Tab-separated table of C-alpha atoms in Angstrom:
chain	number	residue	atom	x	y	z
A	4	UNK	CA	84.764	99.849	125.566
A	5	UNK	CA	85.520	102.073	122.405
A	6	UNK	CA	83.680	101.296	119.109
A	7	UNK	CA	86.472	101.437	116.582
A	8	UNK	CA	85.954	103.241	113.082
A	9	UNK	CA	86.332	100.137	111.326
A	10	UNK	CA	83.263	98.872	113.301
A	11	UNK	CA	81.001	101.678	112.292
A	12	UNK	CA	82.239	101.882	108.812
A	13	UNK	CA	81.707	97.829	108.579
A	14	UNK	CA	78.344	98.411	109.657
A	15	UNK	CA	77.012	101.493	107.535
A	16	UNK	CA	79.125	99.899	104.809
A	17	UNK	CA	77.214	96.654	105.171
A	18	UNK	CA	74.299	98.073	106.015
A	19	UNK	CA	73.343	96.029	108.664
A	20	UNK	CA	73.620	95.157	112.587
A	21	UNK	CA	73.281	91.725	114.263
A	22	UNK	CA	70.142	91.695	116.886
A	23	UNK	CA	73.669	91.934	119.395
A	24	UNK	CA	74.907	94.934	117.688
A	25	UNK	CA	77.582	92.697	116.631
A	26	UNK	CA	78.093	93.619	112.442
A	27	UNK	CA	77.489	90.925	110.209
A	28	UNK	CA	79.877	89.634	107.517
A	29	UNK	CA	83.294	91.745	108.733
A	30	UNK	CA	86.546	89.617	107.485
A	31	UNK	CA	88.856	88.545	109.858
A	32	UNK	CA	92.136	90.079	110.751
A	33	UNK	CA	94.957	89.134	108.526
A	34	UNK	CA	97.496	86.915	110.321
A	35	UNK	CA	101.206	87.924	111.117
A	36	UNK	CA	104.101	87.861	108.598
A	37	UNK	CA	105.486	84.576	108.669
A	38	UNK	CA	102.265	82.653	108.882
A	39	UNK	CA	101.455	79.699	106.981
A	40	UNK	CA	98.293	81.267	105.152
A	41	UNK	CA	97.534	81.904	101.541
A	42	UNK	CA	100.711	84.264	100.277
A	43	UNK	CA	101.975	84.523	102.992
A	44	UNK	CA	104.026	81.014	103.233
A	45	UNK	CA	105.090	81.906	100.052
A	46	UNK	CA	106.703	84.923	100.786
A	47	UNK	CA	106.258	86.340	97.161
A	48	UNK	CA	105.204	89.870	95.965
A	49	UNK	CA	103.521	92.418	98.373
A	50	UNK	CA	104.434	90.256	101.661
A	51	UNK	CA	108.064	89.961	100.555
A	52	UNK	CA	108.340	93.792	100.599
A	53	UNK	CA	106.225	94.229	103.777
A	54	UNK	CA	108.461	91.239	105.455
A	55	UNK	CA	111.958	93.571	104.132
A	56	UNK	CA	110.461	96.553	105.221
A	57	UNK	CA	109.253	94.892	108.669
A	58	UNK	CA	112.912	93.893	109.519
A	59	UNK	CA	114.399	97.816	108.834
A	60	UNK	CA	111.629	99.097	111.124
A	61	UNK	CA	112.387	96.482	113.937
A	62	UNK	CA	116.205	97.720	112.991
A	63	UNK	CA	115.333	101.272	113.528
A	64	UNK	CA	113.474	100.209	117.186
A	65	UNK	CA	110.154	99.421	116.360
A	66	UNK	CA	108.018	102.305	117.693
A	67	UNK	CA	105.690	104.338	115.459
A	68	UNK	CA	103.011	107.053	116.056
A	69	UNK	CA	100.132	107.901	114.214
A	70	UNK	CA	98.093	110.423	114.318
A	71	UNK	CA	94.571	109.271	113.566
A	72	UNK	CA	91.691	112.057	112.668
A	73	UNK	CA	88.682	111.188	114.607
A	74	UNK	CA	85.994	111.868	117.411
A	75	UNK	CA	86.367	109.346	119.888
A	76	UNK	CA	89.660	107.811	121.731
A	77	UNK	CA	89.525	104.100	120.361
A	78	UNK	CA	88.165	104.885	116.990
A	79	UNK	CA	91.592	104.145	115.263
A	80	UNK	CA	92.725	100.861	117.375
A	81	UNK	CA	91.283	98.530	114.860
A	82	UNK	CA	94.371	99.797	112.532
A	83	UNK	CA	96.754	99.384	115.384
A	84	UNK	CA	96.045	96.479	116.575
A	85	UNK	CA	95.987	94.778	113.045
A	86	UNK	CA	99.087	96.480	112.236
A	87	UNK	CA	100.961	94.772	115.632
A	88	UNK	CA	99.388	91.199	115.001
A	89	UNK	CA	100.775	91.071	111.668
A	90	UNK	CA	103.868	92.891	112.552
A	91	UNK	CA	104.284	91.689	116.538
A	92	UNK	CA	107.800	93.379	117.043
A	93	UNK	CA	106.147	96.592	116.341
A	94	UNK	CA	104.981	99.290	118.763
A	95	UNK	CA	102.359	101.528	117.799
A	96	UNK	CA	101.323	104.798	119.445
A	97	UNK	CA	97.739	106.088	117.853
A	98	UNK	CA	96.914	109.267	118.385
A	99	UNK	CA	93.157	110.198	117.576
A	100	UNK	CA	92.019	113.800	117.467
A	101	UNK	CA	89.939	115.903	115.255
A	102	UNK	CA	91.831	116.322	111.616
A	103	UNK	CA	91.375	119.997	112.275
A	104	UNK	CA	93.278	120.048	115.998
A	105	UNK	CA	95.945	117.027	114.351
A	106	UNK	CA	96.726	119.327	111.324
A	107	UNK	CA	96.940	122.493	113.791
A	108	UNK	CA	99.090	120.628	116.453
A	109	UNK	CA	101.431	119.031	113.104
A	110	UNK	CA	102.104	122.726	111.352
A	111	UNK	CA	102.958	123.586	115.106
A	112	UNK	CA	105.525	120.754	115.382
A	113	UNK	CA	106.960	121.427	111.619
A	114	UNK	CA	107.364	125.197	112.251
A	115	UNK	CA	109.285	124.465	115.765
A	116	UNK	CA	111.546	121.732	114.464
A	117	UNK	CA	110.512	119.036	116.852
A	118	UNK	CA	107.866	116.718	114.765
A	119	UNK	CA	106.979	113.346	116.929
A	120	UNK	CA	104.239	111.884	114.263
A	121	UNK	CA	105.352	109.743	112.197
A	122	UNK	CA	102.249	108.933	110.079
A	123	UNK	CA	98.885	110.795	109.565
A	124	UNK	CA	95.445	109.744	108.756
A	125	UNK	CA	93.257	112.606	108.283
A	126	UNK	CA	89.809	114.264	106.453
A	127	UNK	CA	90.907	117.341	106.656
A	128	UNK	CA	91.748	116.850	102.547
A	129	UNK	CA	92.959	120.331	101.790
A	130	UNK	CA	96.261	120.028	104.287
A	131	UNK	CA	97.889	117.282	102.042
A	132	UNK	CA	98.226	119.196	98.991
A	133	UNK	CA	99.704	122.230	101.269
A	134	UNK	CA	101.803	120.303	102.725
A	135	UNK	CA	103.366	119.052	99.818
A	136	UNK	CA	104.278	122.276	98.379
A	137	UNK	CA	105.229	123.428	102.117
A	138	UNK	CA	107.822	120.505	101.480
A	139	UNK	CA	107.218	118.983	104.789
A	140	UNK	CA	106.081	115.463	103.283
A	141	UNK	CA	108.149	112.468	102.554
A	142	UNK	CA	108.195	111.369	99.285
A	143	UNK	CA	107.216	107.530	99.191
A	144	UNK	CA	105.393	105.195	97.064
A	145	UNK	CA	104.178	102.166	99.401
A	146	UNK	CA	103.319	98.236	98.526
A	147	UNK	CA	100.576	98.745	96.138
A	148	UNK	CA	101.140	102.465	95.057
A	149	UNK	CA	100.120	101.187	91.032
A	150	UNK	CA	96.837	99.569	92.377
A	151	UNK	CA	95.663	102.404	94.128
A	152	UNK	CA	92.563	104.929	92.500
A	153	UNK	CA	94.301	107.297	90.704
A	154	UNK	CA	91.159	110.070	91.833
A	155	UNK	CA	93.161	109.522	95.070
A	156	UNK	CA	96.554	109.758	95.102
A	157	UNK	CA	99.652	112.135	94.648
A	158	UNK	CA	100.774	111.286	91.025
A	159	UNK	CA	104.264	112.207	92.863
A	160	UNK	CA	103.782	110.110	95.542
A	161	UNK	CA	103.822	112.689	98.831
A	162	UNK	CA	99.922	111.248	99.744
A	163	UNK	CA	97.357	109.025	99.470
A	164	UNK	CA	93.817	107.880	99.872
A	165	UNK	CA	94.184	105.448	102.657
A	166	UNK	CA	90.381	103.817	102.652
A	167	UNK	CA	86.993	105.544	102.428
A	168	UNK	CA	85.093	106.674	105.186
A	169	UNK	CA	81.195	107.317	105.221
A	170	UNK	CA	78.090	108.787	106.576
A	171	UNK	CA	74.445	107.921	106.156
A	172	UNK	CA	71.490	107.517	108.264
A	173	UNK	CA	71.584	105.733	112.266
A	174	UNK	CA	67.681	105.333	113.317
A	175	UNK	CA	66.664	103.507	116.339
A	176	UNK	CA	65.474	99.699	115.378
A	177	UNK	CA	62.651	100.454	117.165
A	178	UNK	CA	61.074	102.280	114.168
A	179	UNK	CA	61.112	99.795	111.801
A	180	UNK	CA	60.114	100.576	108.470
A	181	UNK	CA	58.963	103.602	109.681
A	182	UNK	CA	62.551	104.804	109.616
A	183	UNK	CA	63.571	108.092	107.538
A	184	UNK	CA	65.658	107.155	104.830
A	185	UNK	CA	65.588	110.610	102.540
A	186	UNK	CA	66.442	113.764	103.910
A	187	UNK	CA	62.751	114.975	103.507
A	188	UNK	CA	62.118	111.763	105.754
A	189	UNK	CA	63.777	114.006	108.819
A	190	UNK	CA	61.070	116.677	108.482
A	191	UNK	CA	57.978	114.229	109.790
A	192	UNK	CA	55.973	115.732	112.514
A	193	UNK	CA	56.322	112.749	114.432
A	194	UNK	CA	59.948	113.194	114.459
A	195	UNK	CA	59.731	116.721	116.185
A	196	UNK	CA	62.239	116.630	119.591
A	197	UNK	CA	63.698	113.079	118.628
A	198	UNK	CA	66.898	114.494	115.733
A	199	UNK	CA	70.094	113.594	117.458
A	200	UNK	CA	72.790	115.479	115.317
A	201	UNK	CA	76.654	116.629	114.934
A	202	UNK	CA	77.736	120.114	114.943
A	203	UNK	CA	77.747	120.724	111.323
A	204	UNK	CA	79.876	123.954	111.805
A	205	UNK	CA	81.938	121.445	114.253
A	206	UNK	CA	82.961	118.956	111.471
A	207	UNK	CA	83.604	119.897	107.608
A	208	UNK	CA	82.560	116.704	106.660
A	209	UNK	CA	79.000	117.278	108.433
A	210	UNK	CA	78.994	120.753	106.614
A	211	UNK	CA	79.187	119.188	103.530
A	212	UNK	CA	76.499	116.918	104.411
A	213	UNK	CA	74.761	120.113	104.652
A	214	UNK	CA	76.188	121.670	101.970
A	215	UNK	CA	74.476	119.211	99.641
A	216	UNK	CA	71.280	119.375	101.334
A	217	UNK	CA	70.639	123.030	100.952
A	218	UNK	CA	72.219	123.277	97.783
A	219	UNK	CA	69.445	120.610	96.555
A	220	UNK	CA	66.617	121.358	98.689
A	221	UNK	CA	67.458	125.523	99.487
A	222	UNK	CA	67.765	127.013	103.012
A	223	UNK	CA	64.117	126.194	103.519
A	224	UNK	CA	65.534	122.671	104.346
A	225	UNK	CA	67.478	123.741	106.838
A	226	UNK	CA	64.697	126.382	108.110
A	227	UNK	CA	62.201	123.150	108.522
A	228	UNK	CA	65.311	121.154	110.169
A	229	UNK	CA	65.849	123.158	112.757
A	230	UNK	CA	61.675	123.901	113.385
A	231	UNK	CA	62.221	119.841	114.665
A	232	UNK	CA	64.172	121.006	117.016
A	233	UNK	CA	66.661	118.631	117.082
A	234	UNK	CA	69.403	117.643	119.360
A	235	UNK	CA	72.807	118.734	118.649
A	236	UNK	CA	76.597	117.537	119.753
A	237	UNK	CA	79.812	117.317	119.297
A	238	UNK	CA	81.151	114.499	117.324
A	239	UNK	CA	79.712	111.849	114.762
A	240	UNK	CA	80.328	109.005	117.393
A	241	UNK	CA	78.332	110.652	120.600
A	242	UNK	CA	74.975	111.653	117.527
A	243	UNK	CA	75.008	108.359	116.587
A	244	UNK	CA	75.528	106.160	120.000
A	245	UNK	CA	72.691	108.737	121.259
A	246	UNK	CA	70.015	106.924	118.935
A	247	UNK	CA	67.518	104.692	120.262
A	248	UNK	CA	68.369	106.063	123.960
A	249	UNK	CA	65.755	108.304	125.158
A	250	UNK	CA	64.150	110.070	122.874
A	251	UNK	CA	66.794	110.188	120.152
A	252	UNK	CA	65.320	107.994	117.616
A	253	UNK	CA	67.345	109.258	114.214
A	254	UNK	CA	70.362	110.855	112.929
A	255	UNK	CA	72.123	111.755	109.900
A	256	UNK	CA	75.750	112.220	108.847
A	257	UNK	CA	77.802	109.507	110.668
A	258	UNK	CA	79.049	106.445	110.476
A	259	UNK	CA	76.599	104.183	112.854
A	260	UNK	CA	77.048	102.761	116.432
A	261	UNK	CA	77.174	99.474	117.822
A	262	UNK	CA	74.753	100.525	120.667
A	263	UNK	CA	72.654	97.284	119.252
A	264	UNK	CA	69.785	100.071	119.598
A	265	UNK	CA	69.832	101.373	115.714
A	266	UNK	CA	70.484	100.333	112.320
A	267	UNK	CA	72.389	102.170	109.728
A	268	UNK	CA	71.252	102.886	106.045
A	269	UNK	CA	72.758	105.106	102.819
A	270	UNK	CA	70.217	106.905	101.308
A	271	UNK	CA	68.769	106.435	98.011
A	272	UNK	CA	68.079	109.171	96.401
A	273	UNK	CA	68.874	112.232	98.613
A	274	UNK	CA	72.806	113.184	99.238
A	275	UNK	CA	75.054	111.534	101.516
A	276	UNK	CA	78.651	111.772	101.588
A	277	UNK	CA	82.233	109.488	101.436
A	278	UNK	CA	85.751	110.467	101.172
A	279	UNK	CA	89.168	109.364	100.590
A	280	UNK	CA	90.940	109.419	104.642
A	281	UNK	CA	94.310	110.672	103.157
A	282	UNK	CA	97.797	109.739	104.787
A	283	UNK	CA	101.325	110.606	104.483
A	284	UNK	CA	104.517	110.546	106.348
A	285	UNK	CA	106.271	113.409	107.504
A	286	UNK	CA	109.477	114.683	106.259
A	287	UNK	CA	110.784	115.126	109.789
A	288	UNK	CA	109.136	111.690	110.855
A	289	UNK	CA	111.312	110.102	113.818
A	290	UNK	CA	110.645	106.629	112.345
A	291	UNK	CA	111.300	106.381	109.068
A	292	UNK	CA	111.240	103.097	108.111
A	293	UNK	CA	108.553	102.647	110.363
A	294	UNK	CA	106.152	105.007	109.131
A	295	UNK	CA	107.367	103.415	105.507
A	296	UNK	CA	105.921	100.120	106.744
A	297	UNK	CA	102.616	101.037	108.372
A	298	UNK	CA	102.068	103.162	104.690
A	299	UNK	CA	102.944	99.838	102.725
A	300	UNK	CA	100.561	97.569	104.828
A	301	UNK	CA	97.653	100.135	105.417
A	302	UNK	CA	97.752	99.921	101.100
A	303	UNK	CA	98.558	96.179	100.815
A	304	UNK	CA	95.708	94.173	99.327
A	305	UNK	CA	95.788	91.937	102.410
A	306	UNK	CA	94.832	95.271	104.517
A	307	UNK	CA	92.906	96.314	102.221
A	308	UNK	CA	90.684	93.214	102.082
A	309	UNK	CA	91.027	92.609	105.571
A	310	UNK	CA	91.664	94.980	107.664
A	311	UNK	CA	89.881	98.473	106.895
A	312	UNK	CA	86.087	97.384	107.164
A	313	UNK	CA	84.707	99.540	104.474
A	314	UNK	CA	85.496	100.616	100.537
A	315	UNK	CA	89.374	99.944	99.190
A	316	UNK	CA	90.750	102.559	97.518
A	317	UNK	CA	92.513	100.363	95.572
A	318	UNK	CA	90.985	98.841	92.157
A	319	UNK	CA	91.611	95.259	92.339
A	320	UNK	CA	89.926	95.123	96.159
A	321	UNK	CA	85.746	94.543	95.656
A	322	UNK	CA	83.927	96.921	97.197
A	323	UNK	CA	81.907	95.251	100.292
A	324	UNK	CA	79.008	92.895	99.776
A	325	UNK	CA	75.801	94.678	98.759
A	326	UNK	CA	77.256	97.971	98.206
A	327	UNK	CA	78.563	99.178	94.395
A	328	UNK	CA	81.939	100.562	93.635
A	329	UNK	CA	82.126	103.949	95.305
A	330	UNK	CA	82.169	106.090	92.134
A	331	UNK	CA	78.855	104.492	90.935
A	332	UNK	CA	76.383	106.053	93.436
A	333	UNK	CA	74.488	108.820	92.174
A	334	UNK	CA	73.804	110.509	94.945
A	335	UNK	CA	77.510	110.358	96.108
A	336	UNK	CA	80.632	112.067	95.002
A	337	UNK	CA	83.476	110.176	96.992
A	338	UNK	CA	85.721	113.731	95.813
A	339	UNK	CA	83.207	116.136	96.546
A	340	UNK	CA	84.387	116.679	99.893
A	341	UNK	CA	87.975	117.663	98.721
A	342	UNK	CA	86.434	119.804	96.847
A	343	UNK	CA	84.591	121.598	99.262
A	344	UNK	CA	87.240	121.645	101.418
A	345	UNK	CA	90.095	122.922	98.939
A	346	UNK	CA	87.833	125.914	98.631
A	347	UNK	CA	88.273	127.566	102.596
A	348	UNK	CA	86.758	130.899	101.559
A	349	UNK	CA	83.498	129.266	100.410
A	350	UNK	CA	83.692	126.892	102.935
A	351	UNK	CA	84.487	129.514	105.928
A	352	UNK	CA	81.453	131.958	104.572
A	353	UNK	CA	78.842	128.853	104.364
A	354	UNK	CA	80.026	127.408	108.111
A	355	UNK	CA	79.349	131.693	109.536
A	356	UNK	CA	75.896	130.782	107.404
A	357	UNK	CA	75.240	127.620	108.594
A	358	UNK	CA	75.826	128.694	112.257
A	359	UNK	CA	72.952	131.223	112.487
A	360	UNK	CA	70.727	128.712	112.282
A	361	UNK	CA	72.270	126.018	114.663
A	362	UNK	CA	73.975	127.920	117.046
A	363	UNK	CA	78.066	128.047	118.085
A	364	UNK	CA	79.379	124.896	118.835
A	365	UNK	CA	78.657	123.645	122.612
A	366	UNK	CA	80.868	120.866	124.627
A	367	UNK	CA	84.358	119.783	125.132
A	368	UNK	CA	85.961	118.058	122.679
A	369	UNK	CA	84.940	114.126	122.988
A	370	UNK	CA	88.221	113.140	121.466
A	371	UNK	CA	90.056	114.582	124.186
A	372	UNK	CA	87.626	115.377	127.157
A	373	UNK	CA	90.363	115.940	129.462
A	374	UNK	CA	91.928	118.189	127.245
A	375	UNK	CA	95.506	116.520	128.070
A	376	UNK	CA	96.331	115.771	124.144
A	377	UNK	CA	98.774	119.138	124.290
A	378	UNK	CA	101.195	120.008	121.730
A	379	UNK	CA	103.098	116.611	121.190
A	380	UNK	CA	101.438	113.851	122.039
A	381	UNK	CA	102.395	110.400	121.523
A	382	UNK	CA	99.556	109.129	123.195
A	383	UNK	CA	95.790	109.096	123.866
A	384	UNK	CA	96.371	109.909	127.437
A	385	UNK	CA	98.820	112.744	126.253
A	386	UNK	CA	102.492	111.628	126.548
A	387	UNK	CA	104.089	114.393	125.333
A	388	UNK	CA	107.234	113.483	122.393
């Protein structure tokens, strides 16, 4: 079985993993439109435009596709499949690739005229505002546009934050309190041969993981990092589901596992990084209406609350028990990755820097290990649109 996103974020988020690796405390799937529950019955507000909207997309044939950035088939299913119980009429294709293969294989299907995603997801941050002046975004405010972070959203409306995604620490349970925590933590003798860790020049949010570290600490970090001689892979899923197997006992920069064999943490005091996942629909989107809908629920404070497992981007949404609001860590700039990303000169240069010390990249790609995604896919087992 797939772990879905939601299910890692809910646990780092939460900080904590039943003795099952079950996570503790995650709300409950919202239930369909129609439903005699809270708001819903009364068919008022935000579920009186998602209802309006749920009857055009039905109208238009009820199919969508999303494309979902990610590492591992399954990690965007918890999104689909809450989408389809609230909306039951609704078909939903999701798509989950690395952001920087989805944005690749979407300027491919913009430039050739023949655009089958309907919806993106991605953390490749840089694309949206491209995209916008490219003109190949739709122009669409959803349910809950004026609760939404402004540090995250169009002010014209072609994009927006969707929810925040995260990565900490994963360390096997069996460590105890003897788990690292801080970054210098990693650089403990008795951790020497144990690292499991992603590609950092494979993933830009891993490089900016990195990026902070040796921008606080120096190259000398990354000098004593690599004397450890860790472990490394492809994709933030396969690092962390590798700890407490073996000899893997630790990892930093991704979002946990549900292996029940480690716990996740956020570090105190030391960097760790978050990030807006940013989504818009496509200009040429086959679905319309839709892609209009799945926008307007994936913002609605019922999804929000509900649905996405981790922080809300929008204000009126509490962030999840025992964490703060995300722009009141210290250690944490939920828009330094955008930043780091807008700059792809600076970016480029430090990856080439980065990779003389770790080594090229190594593996297939463990969001599509039988390479069968292709040019147009409208599904994980690449369906071609």
């Amino acid at each position: 079985m797939h772990h879905t996103r939601r299910a890692l974020i809910g646990a780092l988020t939460l900080g904590v993993l039943g003795a099952s690796g079950t996570a503790v405390a995650l709300a409950e799937p919202s239930a369909p439109v129609g439903e005699a529950k809270g708001t819903l019955a009364a068919g008022k507000g935000e579920e009186a435009q998602l209802n309006r909207l749920y009857e055009a997309a039905v109208a238009e044939g009820g199919t969508l596709t999303v494309y979902a950035g990610g590492d591992k088939p399954g990690q965007a299913d918890y999104l689909r499949d809450a989408f389809v119980r609230k909306f039951p009429r609704m078909r939903v294709n999701m798509v989950v690739d690395f952001s920087k293969n989805h944005d690749a294989r979407l300027d491919d299907q913009i430039a050739k005229k023949r655009v089958v995603a309907d919806v993106t997801h991605l953390q490749t941050l840089d694309d949206f505002p491209r995209w916008k002046k490219e003109g190949v975004l739709e122009k669409y405010k959803p349910v809950g546009w004026d609760s939404v972070l402004p540090q995250v959203k169009d002010p014209d409306g072609y994009y927006t934050g969707a929810l925040f995604y995260s990565f900490g620490n994963v360390t096997a349970t069996k460590l105890g309190d003897r788990a690292p925590v801080e970054a210098e933590d990693f650089l403990k003798p008795e951790l020497k041969d144990k690292l499991v860790l992603t590609y950092p020049n494979d993933d830009d949010a891993v490089l900016y993981y990195f990026k902070q570290l040796t921008d606080r600490y120096g190259f000398d970090y990354l000098k004593k990092l690599m004397a450890q001689n860790p472990t490394f892979v492809r994709g933030t899923q396969d690092s962390a589901d590798l700890v407490g197997t073996g000899d893997h006992v630790a990892n930093f920069g991704s979002g946990g596992s549900f292996s029940g064999q480690s716990v996740s943490t956020l570090p105190k005091h030391s960097p760790w990084v978050a990030w807006p996942q940013t989504a818009a629909i496509l200009k040429a989107a086959p679905h319309k209406a839709a892609a209009k809908l799945y926008m307007s629920w994936l913002l609605s404070k019922d999804a929000q609350q509900n649905a996405i497992g981790t922080w809300s981007v929008r204000k009126d949404v509490a962030p999840p028990p025992g964490r703060k609001g995300i722009f009141d860590y210290t250690n944490m700039n939920p828009l330094g990755l955008r930043d780091f990303m807008n700059d792809r000169t600076a970016l480029d240069r430090y990856k080439a820097r980065v990779t003389l010390y770790v080594g090229d990249v190594k593996g297939s790609n463990p969001a599509d290990p039988e390479n069968v995604l292709g040019l147009r896919p409208i599904s994980q087992e690449g369906a071609q649109g």
